[in-house]
mmCIF file of C-alpha atoms in Angstrom:
data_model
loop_
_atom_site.group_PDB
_atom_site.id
_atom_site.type_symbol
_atom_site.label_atom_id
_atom_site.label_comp_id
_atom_site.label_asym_id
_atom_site.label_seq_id
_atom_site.Cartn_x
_atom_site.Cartn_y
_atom_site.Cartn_z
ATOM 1 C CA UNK O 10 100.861 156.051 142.758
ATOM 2 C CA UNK O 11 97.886 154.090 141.295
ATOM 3 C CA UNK O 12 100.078 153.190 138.507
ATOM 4 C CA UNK O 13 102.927 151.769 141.011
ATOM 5 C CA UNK O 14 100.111 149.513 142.970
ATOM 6 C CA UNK O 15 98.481 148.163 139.855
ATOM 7 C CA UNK O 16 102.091 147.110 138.327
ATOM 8 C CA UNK O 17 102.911 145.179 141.833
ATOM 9 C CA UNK O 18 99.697 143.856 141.790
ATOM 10 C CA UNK O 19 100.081 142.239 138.197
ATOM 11 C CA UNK O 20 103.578 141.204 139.225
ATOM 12 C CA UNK O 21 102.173 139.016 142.169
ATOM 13 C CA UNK O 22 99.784 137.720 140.066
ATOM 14 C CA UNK O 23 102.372 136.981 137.588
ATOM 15 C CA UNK O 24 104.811 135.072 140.927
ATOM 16 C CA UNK O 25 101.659 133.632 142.122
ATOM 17 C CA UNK O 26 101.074 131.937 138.165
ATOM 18 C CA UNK O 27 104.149 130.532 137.878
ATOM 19 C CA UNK O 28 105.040 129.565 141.629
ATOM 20 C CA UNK O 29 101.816 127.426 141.606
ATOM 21 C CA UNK O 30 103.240 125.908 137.928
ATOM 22 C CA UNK O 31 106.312 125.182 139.483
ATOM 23 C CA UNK O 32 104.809 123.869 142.794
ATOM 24 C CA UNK O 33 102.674 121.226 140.617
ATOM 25 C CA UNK O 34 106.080 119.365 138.968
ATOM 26 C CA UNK O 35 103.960 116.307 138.460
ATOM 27 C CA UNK O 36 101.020 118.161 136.491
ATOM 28 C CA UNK O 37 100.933 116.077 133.454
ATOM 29 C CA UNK O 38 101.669 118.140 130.611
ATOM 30 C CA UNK O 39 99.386 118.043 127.182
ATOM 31 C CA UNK O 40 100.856 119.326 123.800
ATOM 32 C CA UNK O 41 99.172 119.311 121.022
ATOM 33 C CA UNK O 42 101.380 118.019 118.003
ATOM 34 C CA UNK O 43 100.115 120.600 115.965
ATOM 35 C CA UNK O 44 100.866 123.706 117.648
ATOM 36 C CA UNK O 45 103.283 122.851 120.571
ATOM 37 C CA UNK O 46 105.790 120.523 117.944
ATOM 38 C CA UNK O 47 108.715 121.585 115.470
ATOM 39 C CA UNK O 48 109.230 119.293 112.937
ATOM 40 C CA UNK O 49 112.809 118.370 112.384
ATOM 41 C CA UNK O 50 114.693 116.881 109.733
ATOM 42 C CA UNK O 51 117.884 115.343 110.317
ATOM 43 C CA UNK O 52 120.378 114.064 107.317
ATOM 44 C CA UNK O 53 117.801 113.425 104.757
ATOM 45 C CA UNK O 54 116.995 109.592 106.711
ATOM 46 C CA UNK O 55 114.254 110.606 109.405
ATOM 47 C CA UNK O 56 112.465 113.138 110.717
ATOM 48 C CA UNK O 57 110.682 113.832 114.265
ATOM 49 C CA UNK O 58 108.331 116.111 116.078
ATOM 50 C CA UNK O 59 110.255 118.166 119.424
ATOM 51 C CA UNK O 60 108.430 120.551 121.671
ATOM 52 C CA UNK O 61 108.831 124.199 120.724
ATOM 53 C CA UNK O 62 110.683 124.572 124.220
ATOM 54 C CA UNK O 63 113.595 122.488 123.384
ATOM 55 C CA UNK O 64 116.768 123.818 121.535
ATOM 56 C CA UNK O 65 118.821 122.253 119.751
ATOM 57 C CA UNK O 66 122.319 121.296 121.349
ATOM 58 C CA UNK O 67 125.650 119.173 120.833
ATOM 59 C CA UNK O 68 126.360 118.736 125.048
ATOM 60 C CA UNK O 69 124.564 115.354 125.540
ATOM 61 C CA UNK O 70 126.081 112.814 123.100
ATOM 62 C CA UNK O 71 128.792 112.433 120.675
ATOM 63 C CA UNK O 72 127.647 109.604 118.655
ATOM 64 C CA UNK O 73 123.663 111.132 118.899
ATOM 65 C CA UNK O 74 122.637 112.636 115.217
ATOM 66 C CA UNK O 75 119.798 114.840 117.267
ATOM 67 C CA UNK O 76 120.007 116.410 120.413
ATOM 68 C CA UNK O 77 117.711 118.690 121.776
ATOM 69 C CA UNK O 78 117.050 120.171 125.822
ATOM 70 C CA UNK O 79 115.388 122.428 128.017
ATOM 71 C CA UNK O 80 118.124 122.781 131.325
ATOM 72 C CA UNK O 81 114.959 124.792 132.915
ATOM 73 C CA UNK O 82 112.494 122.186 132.120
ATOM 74 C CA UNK O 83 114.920 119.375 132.665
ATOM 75 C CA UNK O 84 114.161 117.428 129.701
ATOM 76 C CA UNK O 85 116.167 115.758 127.100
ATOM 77 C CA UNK O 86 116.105 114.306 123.856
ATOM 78 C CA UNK O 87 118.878 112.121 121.869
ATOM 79 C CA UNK O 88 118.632 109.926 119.120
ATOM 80 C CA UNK O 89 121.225 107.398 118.056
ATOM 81 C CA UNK O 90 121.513 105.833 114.669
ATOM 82 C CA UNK O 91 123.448 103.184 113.267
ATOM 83 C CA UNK O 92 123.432 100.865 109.626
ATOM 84 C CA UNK O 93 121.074 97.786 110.562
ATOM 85 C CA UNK O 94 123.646 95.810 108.121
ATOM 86 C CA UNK O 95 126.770 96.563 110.171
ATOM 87 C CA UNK O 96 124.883 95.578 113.650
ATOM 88 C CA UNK O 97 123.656 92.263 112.398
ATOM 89 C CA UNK O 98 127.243 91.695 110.693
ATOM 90 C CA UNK O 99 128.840 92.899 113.732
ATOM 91 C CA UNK O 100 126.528 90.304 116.440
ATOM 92 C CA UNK O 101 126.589 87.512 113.568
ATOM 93 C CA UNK O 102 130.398 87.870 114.031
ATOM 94 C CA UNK O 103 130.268 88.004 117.822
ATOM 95 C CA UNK O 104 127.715 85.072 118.268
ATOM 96 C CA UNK O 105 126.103 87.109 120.063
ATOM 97 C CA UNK O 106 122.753 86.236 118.392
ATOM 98 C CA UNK O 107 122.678 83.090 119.134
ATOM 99 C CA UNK O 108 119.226 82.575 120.286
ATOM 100 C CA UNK O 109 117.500 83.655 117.082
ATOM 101 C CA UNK O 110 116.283 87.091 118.714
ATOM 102 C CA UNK O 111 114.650 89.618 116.244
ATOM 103 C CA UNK O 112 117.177 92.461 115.118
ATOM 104 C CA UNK O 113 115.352 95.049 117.011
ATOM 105 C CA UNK O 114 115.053 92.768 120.155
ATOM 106 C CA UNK O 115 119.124 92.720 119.823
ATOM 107 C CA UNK O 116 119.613 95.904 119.161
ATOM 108 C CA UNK O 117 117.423 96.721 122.325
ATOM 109 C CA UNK O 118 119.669 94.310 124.617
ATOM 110 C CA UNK O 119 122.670 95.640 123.240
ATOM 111 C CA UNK O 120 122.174 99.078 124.255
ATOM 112 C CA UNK O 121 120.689 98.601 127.506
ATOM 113 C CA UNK O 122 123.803 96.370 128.544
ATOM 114 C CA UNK O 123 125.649 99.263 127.451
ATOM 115 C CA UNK O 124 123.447 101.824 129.571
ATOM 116 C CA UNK O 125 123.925 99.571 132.567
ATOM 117 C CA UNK O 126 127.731 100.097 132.641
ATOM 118 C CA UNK O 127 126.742 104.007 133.697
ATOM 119 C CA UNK O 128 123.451 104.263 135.298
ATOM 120 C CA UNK O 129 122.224 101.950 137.847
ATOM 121 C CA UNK O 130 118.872 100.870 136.544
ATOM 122 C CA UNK O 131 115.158 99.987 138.641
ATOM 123 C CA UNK O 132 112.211 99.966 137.804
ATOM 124 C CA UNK O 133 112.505 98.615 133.815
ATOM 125 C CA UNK O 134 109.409 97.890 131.827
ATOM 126 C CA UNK O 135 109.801 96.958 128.330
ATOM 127 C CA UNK O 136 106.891 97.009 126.139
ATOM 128 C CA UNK O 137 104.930 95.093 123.870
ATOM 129 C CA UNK O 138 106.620 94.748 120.225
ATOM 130 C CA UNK O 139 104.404 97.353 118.040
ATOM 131 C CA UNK O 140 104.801 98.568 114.549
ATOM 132 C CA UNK O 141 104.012 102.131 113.392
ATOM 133 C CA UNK O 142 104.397 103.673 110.509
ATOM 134 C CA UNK O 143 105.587 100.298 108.618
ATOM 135 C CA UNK O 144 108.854 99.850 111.366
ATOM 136 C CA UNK O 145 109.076 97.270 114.207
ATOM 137 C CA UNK O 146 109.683 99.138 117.695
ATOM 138 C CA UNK O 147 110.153 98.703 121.277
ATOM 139 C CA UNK O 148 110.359 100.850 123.916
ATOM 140 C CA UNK O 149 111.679 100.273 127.450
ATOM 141 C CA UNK O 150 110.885 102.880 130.075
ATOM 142 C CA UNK O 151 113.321 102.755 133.670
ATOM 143 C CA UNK O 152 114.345 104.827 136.609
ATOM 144 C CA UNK O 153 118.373 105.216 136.674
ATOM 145 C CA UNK O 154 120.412 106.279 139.187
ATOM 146 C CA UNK O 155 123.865 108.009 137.664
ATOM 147 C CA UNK O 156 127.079 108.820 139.341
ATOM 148 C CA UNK O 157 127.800 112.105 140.436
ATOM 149 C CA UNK O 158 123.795 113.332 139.998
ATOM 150 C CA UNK O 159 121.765 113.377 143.392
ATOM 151 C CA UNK O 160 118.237 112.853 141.426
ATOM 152 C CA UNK O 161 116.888 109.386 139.891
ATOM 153 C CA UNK O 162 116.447 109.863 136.626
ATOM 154 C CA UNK O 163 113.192 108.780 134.212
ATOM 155 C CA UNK O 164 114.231 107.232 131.337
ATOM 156 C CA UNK O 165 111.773 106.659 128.082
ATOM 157 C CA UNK O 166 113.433 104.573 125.151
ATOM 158 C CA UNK O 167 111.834 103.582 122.069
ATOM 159 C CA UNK O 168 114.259 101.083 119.767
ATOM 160 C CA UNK O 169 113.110 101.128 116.026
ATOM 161 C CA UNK O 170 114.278 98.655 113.386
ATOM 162 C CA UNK O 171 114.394 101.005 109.731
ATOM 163 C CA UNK O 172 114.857 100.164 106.179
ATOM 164 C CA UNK O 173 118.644 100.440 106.571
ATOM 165 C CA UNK O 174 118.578 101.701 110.064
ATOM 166 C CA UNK O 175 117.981 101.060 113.285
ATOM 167 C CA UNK O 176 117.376 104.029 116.361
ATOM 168 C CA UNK O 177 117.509 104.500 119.727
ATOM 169 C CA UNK O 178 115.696 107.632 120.705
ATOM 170 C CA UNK O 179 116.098 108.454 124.322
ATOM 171 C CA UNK O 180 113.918 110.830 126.356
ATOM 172 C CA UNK O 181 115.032 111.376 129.395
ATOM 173 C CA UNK O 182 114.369 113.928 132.843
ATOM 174 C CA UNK O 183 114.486 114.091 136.479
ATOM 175 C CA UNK O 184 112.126 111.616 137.836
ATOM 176 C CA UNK O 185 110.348 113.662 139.921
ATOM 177 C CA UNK O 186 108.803 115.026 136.710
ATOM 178 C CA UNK O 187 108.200 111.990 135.169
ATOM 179 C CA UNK O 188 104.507 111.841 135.542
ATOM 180 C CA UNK O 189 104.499 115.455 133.481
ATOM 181 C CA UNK O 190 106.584 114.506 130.804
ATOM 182 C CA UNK O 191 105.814 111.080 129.987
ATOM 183 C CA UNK O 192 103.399 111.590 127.395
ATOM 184 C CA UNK O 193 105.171 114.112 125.763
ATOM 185 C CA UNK O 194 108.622 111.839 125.244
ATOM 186 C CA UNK O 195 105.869 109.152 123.504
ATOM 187 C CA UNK O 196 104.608 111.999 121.115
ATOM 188 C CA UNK O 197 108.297 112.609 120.790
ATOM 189 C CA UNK O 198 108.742 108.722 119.477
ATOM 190 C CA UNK O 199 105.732 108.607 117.877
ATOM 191 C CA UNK O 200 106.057 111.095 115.521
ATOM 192 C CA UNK O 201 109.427 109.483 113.930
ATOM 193 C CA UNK O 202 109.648 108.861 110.316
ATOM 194 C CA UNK O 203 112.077 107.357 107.746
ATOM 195 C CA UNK O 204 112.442 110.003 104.699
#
């Protein structure tokens, strides 16, 4: 009987743990790189840091050459990547660069005028230009409202300009978690390197 009681009384410890987890969604989450990250590489061009929580899946983009998700953690990861010499051929042809923007600050318009035509976007904050790791970068971070889903969504993008290449790596979750997952989509981005 002692054995029953002590069992029910670790198992409400255990629901008591991880209803108070659950009942803090906005607890900001802190992973270290070095224990809490997989390194993945993807076709020999780049390679990036994911959480160890996040699988690897082919349900969130078709044109996306990494993909990764936690459904119970409601976070995503996607990165797009296209030949920087096509793009500027392809909005030299257009004249769609007509104002002498930088490729990446293109590249960056281009694909948030193409994001608009789905989610209904508030709340957009682009950052300042940076370079890391020898590549020029952007990142634009937005609330988006999609559709069909009830929640906002929290959207972190970070836009690099490549040797040959430029990315869009998209981090994305419900935005009532956004406070907890921030930090951990810009460890995402920030780990990204060319091979």
């Amino acid at each position: 009987m002692k054995r029953i009681h002590q069992i029910s009384g670790l198992l409400l410890v255990f629901i008591l743990f991880t209803s108070c987890n659950y009942l803090q969604p906005n607890k900001e989450e802190n992973l270290s790189l070095e224990k809490d990250f997989k390194t993945v590489k993807i076709k020999g061009k780049y390679q990036m840091s994911i959480p160890n929580y996040m699988k690897q899946t082919n349900q969130l983009n078709d044109e996306a050459s990494l993909q990764y998700n936690n459904l119970f953690k409601e976070t995503y990861v996607i990165v797009i990547d296209e030949s920087k010499e096509q793009f500027v051929s392809a909005i030299n042809e257009a004249g769609i660069n007509e104002f002498s923007q930088s490729t990446i600050e293109s590249y960056r318009d281009i694909q948030m005028q193409l994001l608009r035509e789905n989610i209904n976007i508030s709340n957009e904050k682009i950052s300042e230009k940076k370079t890391f790791n020898g590549m020029n970068s952007e990142q634009v971070a937005f609330v988006g409202k999609i559709s069909g889903v009830d929640d906002e969504i929290s959207y972190i993008l970070t836009f690099i300009e490549g040797e040959n290449d430029l990315y869009m790596i998209m981090g994305w979750t419900l935005n009532k978690y956004s406070k907890k997952y921030t930090n951990t989509f810009l460890q995402i981005a920030d780990s990204f390197k060319e091979l």
